[in-house]
Amino acid sequence: MPEQSPLEPVEGDPFGPHNLPYGVFSTADEPGRRRLGVRLGDAVLDAGAAARTLGSPYAKLLDQPGLGPLMAAGRTAWRDVRRALTAWVTVPSHRAEMEPLLHPLGSVTLHLPYEVADYVDFYASEHHATNVGRIFRPDGLALPVNWKHLPIGYHGRAGTVVVSGTEVVRPSGQRKAPGDDAPVFGPSAKLDIEAEVAFVVGTPSAQGTPVDLASFRDHVFGLSLLNDWSARDIQAWEYVPLGPFLGKSFATSVSAWVTPLEALDAARVAPPARTEELLPYLDDAGEEDPGGFDLRISVALNGQVIAEPPFSSMYWTAAQQLAHLTVNGASLRTGDLYGSGTVSGPGREQRGSLLELTWNGTEPVELADGKRAFLEDGDEVTLTAWAPGPDGTRVGLGEVRGRIVPAA
Amino acid sequence: MPEQSPLEPVEGDPFGPHNLPYGVFSTADEPGRRRLGVRLGDAVLDAGAAARTLGSPYAKLLDQPGLGPLMAAGRTAWRDVRRALTAWVTVPSHRAEMEPLLHPLGSVTLHLPYEVADYVDFYASEHHATNVGRIFRPDGLALPVNWKHLPIGYHGRAGTVVVSGTEVVRPSGQRKAPGDDAPVFGPSAKLDIEAEVAFVVGTPSAQGTPVDLASFRDHVFGLSLLNDWSARDIQAWEYVPLGPFLGKSFATSVSAWVTPLEALDAARVAPPARTEELLPYLDDAGEEDPGGFDLRISVALNGQVIAEPPFSSMYWTAAQQLAHLTVNGASLRTGDLYGSGTVSGPGREQRGSLLELTWNGTEPVELADGKRAFLEDGDEVTLTAWAPGPDGTRVGLGEVRGRIVPAA
């Protein structure tokens, strides 16, 4: 049977020409040369070479070692470049020229596609926040009193954001059991995941000028999956009063692929009904775009699906998070990344962290190779997701994969 | 009287040739060209031009638009470049060549000297933490239970770190008074300062590999003053459970000058006695360098000194903070910046924030133009500091100045 060209449409492929996520790759024969690529099925189109070959004016944005220049070019450029790429991979007359510029996905190395400027992590699932509140603060309110009034967030470490596939070294740190007199030091015994969706800022904004809800599409270039690796024992001891620090900062994994916002137009859905009146800068009742995204996430541990968190259940939307993040005048830079917070739905199998799935280890999940309360060395976690696309298609998000290696 | 050359030593000048902090400047005739400079008295030596003129091998580090390349070059290069610069400004035979490369400080524009990678803020003064605990959590423990076991810190927003002299727009945001049913939105009514010392990382470290106490000098390039502007009302409403976010992220000001660590060798002092046993990675009892710095900070509001916080009173040292920050395997990048946390001494006039000085506004400070609970529009805050230098000299730290302008 002749090998099928990636330019031949495959019915039901979530990475068909309606998707076209961006990434950065290098090949085995030129490992030092990073190039911008666009994923098509199980292949990568060398986008810079394609633009050069076709004499496209977008070569200056695409013939680059990273996504930064395209991300900084703004919404009109994002739309025009996407239209051009769609034509290049679908118009039959381009086929002969494009064919040689496609690399099998398995033959390339994928890199972090942009330099992360600031990284912020939110806490936007009511189900997750309630579960965590019950576990960590059993004597207090499950949901903090401010939770329904503002999307709670905090800054994380941009320098330790790594691309899918990077191994994660089990962190060491201080932890103290409630009954102990003093903390002890050692490898985390409660290493966990958080299944999240991340939004990547393209267009910067000026310090002192908030970005309102309606400007979300002008600033956010695209999205990807994110695994906010969390050491629960380190976090529990350190986080009062200034928030998570070393329990999170050792590694955060993101997809190698950034899905353009436009590819998810058919996946826009209304967020859950709000139960508290929102201040005007967060009130999205009158916004043109529904704020939610109908992304169906799947969490696999050593190949076995352990949860399917629905992103549509998130209380706070990405547009609200951006409006909140900038309402004090904080500026945006190209490459700012913000995570949604753990995605957990109301169901038991919809929880996006082991903390919740195992109720802080008390109800282990059953795997083919034994029970898990938290992650063991050698465990591999893979997040995948898809969303409804145009005309009954599915839009796939690039996976986030990471394997735990023993503490140094 | 003939004008005195900056190359002529002035008795008692805290910016004499024993100091030589680095900065980045541009001149009025070439506003688009940023250059590396070294401060000498009230002048700036064009360090790149000096290196070129003298045919120095350090031209590749100094003839740059920013401090990054020198910061990344490592400790041996830092020492050698500093020795060379010292010779250039002190050896009489260089005078004729150096003289034309000096620009009066008042004639140049100073810029942020390096790109901030990640910004972390600590909470290392026992006096400050105790004061804040009493004010914010009157019914709880003044000092959190973890405070004496680890240097508490959190990540801040790197993209809004600005150079001294940049105006600060009063942030708007949510706040809720304890008795109110719901939050209100508006300009912060409790805008405050935090007088801090910031440490700038030069040499990067690998993800997964902690940086121990003894390696502090291999990684930290220098230090400067930092004003961690804080909106107390926004902070109080948002910070539980994930820490400060919008109450801090609108702006953080740093000196235009980075003082090399070596210039402060004579200012090293032992930190206060520890009252809890420390885990080995934080235990600095056997370290060669005393961990503290005898920096005398001065906080001026509209030109009037309102506090003189002593940095020598800080419980946690910069080396301990770096060891803690990386003990989970978090990597360092050139340009990582970490603040000490507000510097407050035991005395009432040694407190580094208005929150403490005015006890949350209940005991206003008296200024020539009236009382202040928190900052008013138009107020200007200036932090300065000096430390003992070699042979009875004083080493000055570059000032941090910022004026509040009304909310947008």
PDB file of C-alpha atoms in Angstrom, chain B residues 11-152:
ATOM      1  CA  GLU B  11      37.175  62.140  50.119  1.00  0.00           C
ATOM      2  CA  GLY B  12      34.093  60.322  51.403  1.00  0.00           C
ATOM      3  CA  ASP B  13      32.353  59.930  48.045  1.00  0.00           C
ATOM      4  CA  PRO B  14      30.186  56.774  48.334  1.00  0.00           C
ATOM      5  CA  PHE B  15      30.478  56.349  44.565  1.00  0.00           C
ATOM      6  CA  GLY B  16      34.269  56.528  44.426  1.00  0.00           C
ATOM      7  CA  PRO B  17      36.479  54.015  42.612  1.00  0.00           C
ATOM      8  CA  HIS B  18      35.946  51.459  45.407  1.00  0.00           C
ATOM      9  CA  ASN B  19      32.300  51.140  44.335  1.00  0.00           C
ATOM     10  CA  LEU B  20      31.890  51.214  40.519  1.00  0.00           C
ATOM     11  CA  PRO B  21      28.288  50.058  40.087  1.00  0.00           C
ATOM     12  CA  TYR B  22      27.083  49.132  36.625  1.00  0.00           C
ATOM     13  CA  GLY B  23      24.215  50.718  34.745  1.00  0.00           C
ATOM     14  CA  VAL B  24      22.874  51.294  31.245  1.00  0.00           C
ATOM     15  CA  PHE B  25      22.548  54.783  29.833  1.00  0.00           C
ATOM     16  CA  SER B  26      21.805  56.745  26.690  1.00  0.00           C
ATOM     17  CA  THR B  27      22.706  60.309  25.837  1.00  0.00           C
ATOM     18  CA  ALA B  28      20.533  63.115  24.492  1.00  0.00           C
ATOM     19  CA  ASP B  29      22.320  63.143  21.144  1.00  0.00           C
ATOM     20  CA  GLU B  30      21.945  59.391  20.636  1.00  0.00           C
ATOM     21  CA  PRO B  31      18.778  58.519  22.555  1.00  0.00           C
ATOM     22  CA  GLY B  32      18.319  55.190  20.775  1.00  0.00           C
ATOM     23  CA  ARG B  33      21.748  53.831  21.647  1.00  0.00           C
ATOM     24  CA  ARG B  34      21.972  52.090  25.002  1.00  0.00           C
ATOM     25  CA  ARG B  35      25.414  51.608  26.463  1.00  0.00           C
ATOM     26  CA  LEU B  36      26.912  49.988  29.486  1.00  0.00           C
ATOM     27  CA  GLY B  37      28.185  52.519  32.010  1.00  0.00           C
ATOM     28  CA  VAL B  38      30.035  52.541  35.296  1.00  0.00           C
ATOM     29  CA  ARG B  39      29.237  55.198  37.835  1.00  0.00           C
ATOM     30  CA  LEU B  40      32.038  57.276  39.250  1.00  0.00           C
ATOM     31  CA  GLY B  41      30.916  60.079  41.562  1.00  0.00           C
ATOM     32  CA  ASP B  42      28.343  62.074  39.666  1.00  0.00           C
ATOM     33  CA  ALA B  43      29.509  60.873  36.279  1.00  0.00           C
ATOM     34  CA  VAL B  44      29.087  57.796  34.092  1.00  0.00           C
ATOM     35  CA  LEU B  45      32.012  56.209  32.304  1.00  0.00           C
ATOM     36  CA  ASP B  46      31.089  54.766  28.915  1.00  0.00           C
ATOM     37  CA  ALA B  47      32.519  51.332  29.702  1.00  0.00           C
ATOM     38  CA  GLY B  48      32.331  49.976  26.178  1.00  0.00           C
ATOM     39  CA  ALA B  49      34.082  52.998  24.708  1.00  0.00           C
ATOM     40  CA  ALA B  50      36.723  52.777  27.436  1.00  0.00           C
ATOM     41  CA  ALA B  51      37.385  49.122  26.634  1.00  0.00           C
ATOM     42  CA  ARG B  52      37.613  49.835  22.904  1.00  0.00           C
ATOM     43  CA  THR B  53      39.895  52.808  23.441  1.00  0.00           C
ATOM     44  CA  LEU B  54      42.269  50.754  25.557  1.00  0.00           C
ATOM     45  CA  GLY B  55      42.056  47.685  23.298  1.00  0.00           C
ATOM     46  CA  SER B  56      40.786  45.663  26.249  1.00  0.00           C
ATOM     47  CA  PRO B  57      39.747  42.045  25.723  1.00  0.00           C
ATOM     48  CA  TYR B  58      36.685  42.889  27.859  1.00  0.00           C
ATOM     49  CA  ALA B  59      35.212  45.024  25.088  1.00  0.00           C
ATOM     50  CA  LYS B  60      33.012  42.100  24.082  1.00  0.00           C
ATOM     51  CA  LEU B  61      31.423  42.126  27.526  1.00  0.00           C
ATOM     52  CA  LEU B  62      31.340  45.892  28.021  1.00  0.00           C
ATOM     53  CA  ASP B  63      30.570  47.224  24.556  1.00  0.00           C
ATOM     54  CA  GLN B  64      26.965  46.088  24.883  1.00  0.00           C
ATOM     55  CA  PRO B  65      23.511  47.640  25.184  1.00  0.00           C
ATOM     56  CA  GLY B  66      22.860  45.782  28.449  1.00  0.00           C
ATOM     57  CA  LEU B  67      24.476  44.056  31.408  1.00  0.00           C
ATOM     58  CA  GLY B  68      23.388  40.566  30.309  1.00  0.00           C
ATOM     59  CA  PRO B  69      26.603  39.363  28.655  1.00  0.00           C
ATOM     60  CA  LEU B  70      28.785  40.464  31.577  1.00  0.00           C
ATOM     61  CA  MET B  71      26.324  38.986  34.094  1.00  0.00           C
ATOM     62  CA  ALA B  72      26.375  35.674  32.222  1.00  0.00           C
ATOM     63  CA  ALA B  73      30.176  35.598  32.000  1.00  0.00           C
ATOM     64  CA  GLY B  74      30.656  34.285  35.532  1.00  0.00           C
ATOM     65  CA  ARG B  75      32.535  35.139  38.671  1.00  0.00           C
ATOM     66  CA  THR B  76      36.083  35.118  37.308  1.00  0.00           C
ATOM     67  CA  ALA B  77      35.099  37.516  34.537  1.00  0.00           C
ATOM     68  CA  TRP B  78      33.283  39.730  37.062  1.00  0.00           C
ATOM     69  CA  ARG B  79      36.445  40.004  39.157  1.00  0.00           C
ATOM     70  CA  ASP B  80      38.746  40.594  36.195  1.00  0.00           C
ATOM     71  CA  VAL B  81      36.533  43.218  34.572  1.00  0.00           C
ATOM     72  CA  ARG B  82      36.173  45.017  37.895  1.00  0.00           C
ATOM     73  CA  ARG B  83      39.964  45.066  38.327  1.00  0.00           C
ATOM     74  CA  ALA B  84      40.389  46.445  34.824  1.00  0.00           C
ATOM     75  CA  LEU B  85      37.773  49.161  35.368  1.00  0.00           C
ATOM     76  CA  THR B  86      39.364  50.121  38.660  1.00  0.00           C
ATOM     77  CA  ALA B  87      42.688  50.578  36.884  1.00  0.00           C
ATOM     78  CA  TRP B  88      41.128  52.609  34.086  1.00  0.00           C
ATOM     79  CA  VAL B  89      39.649  55.154  36.488  1.00  0.00           C
ATOM     80  CA  THR B  90      42.541  55.310  38.959  1.00  0.00           C
ATOM     81  CA  VAL B  91      45.823  54.914  37.059  1.00  0.00           C
ATOM     82  CA  PRO B  92      46.948  58.435  36.088  1.00  0.00           C
ATOM     83  CA  SER B  93      48.294  57.378  32.683  1.00  0.00           C
ATOM     84  CA  HIS B  94      44.748  56.499  31.544  1.00  0.00           C
ATOM     85  CA  ARG B  95      43.297  59.838  32.531  1.00  0.00           C
ATOM     86  CA  ALA B  96      43.608  61.629  29.215  1.00  0.00           C
ATOM     87  CA  GLU B  97      41.871  58.792  27.409  1.00  0.00           C
ATOM     88  CA  MET B  98      39.127  58.251  29.993  1.00  0.00           C
ATOM     89  CA  GLU B  99      38.250  61.905  30.590  1.00  0.00           C
ATOM     90  CA  PRO B 100      36.291  62.350  27.317  1.00  0.00           C
ATOM     91  CA  LEU B 101      34.348  59.136  27.956  1.00  0.00           C
ATOM     92  CA  LEU B 102      32.746  60.455  31.144  1.00  0.00           C
ATOM     93  CA  HIS B 103      29.234  61.880  30.998  1.00  0.00           C
ATOM     94  CA  PRO B 104      27.721  63.956  33.786  1.00  0.00           C
ATOM     95  CA  LEU B 105      25.056  61.865  35.536  1.00  0.00           C
ATOM     96  CA  GLY B 106      22.515  64.633  35.049  1.00  0.00           C
ATOM     97  CA  SER B 107      22.970  64.571  31.280  1.00  0.00           C
ATOM     98  CA  VAL B 108      22.159  60.924  30.618  1.00  0.00           C
ATOM     99  CA  THR B 109      19.033  58.792  30.681  1.00  0.00           C
ATOM    100  CA  LEU B 110      19.309  55.633  32.776  1.00  0.00           C
ATOM    101  CA  HIS B 111      17.562  52.414  31.774  1.00  0.00           C
ATOM    102  CA  LEU B 112      16.767  49.061  33.376  1.00  0.00           C
ATOM    103  CA  PRO B 113      20.270  47.550  33.135  1.00  0.00           C
ATOM    104  CA  TYR B 114      19.267  43.926  32.456  1.00  0.00           C
ATOM    105  CA  GLU B 115      16.242  41.999  31.316  1.00  0.00           C
ATOM    106  CA  VAL B 116      14.521  40.568  34.390  1.00  0.00           C
ATOM    107  CA  ALA B 117      14.063  36.825  33.941  1.00  0.00           C
ATOM    108  CA  ASP B 118      12.091  35.618  36.990  1.00  0.00           C
ATOM    109  CA  TYR B 119      11.329  37.892  39.917  1.00  0.00           C
ATOM    110  CA  VAL B 120      10.922  36.453  43.398  1.00  0.00           C
ATOM    111  CA  ASP B 121      10.093  38.375  46.530  1.00  0.00           C
ATOM    112  CA  PHE B 122      10.988  37.090  49.998  1.00  0.00           C
ATOM    113  CA  TYR B 123       9.731  37.960  53.471  1.00  0.00           C
ATOM    114  CA  ALA B 124      12.908  37.805  55.489  1.00  0.00           C
ATOM    115  CA  SER B 125      12.646  40.436  58.217  1.00  0.00           C
ATOM    116  CA  GLU B 126      11.327  39.028  61.458  1.00  0.00           C
ATOM    117  CA  HIS B 127      10.269  42.494  62.568  1.00  0.00           C
ATOM    118  CA  HIS B 128       8.357  43.117  59.340  1.00  0.00           C
ATOM    119  CA  ALA B 129       6.692  39.706  59.314  1.00  0.00           C
ATOM    120  CA  THR B 130       5.674  40.104  62.948  1.00  0.00           C
ATOM    121  CA  ASN B 131       4.271  43.586  62.359  1.00  0.00           C
ATOM    122  CA  VAL B 132       2.324  42.488  59.270  1.00  0.00           C
ATOM    123  CA  GLY B 133       1.020  39.409  61.055  1.00  0.00           C
ATOM    124  CA  ARG B 134      -0.272  41.542  63.923  1.00  0.00           C
ATOM    125  CA  ILE B 135      -1.956  43.975  61.541  1.00  0.00           C
ATOM    126  CA  PHE B 136      -3.443  41.504  59.015  1.00  0.00           C
ATOM    127  CA  ARG B 137      -4.121  38.529  61.274  1.00  0.00           C
ATOM    128  CA  PRO B 138      -4.791  40.032  64.732  1.00  0.00           C
ATOM    129  CA  ASP B 139      -6.445  36.835  65.950  1.00  0.00           C
ATOM    130  CA  GLY B 140      -3.742  34.469  64.688  1.00  0.00           C
ATOM    131  CA  LEU B 141      -0.069  33.901  65.296  1.00  0.00           C
ATOM    132  CA  ALA B 142       1.946  37.025  64.445  1.00  0.00           C
ATOM    133  CA  LEU B 143       4.692  34.929  62.852  1.00  0.00           C
ATOM    134  CA  PRO B 144       3.509  32.010  60.684  1.00  0.00           C
ATOM    135  CA  VAL B 145       4.595  28.612  62.059  1.00  0.00           C
ATOM    136  CA  ASN B 146       6.843  27.931  59.058  1.00  0.00           C
ATOM    137  CA  TRP B 147       8.576  31.335  59.176  1.00  0.00           C
ATOM    138  CA  LYS B 148      11.675  30.328  61.176  1.00  0.00           C
ATOM    139  CA  HIS B 149      12.144  27.124  59.181  1.00  0.00           C
ATOM    140  CA  LEU B 150      12.261  28.464  55.636  1.00  0.00           C
ATOM    141  CA  PRO B 151      12.640  31.809  53.902  1.00  0.00           C
ATOM    142  CA  ILE B 152       9.066  32.366  52.710  1.00  0.00           C
TER     143      ILE B 152
END
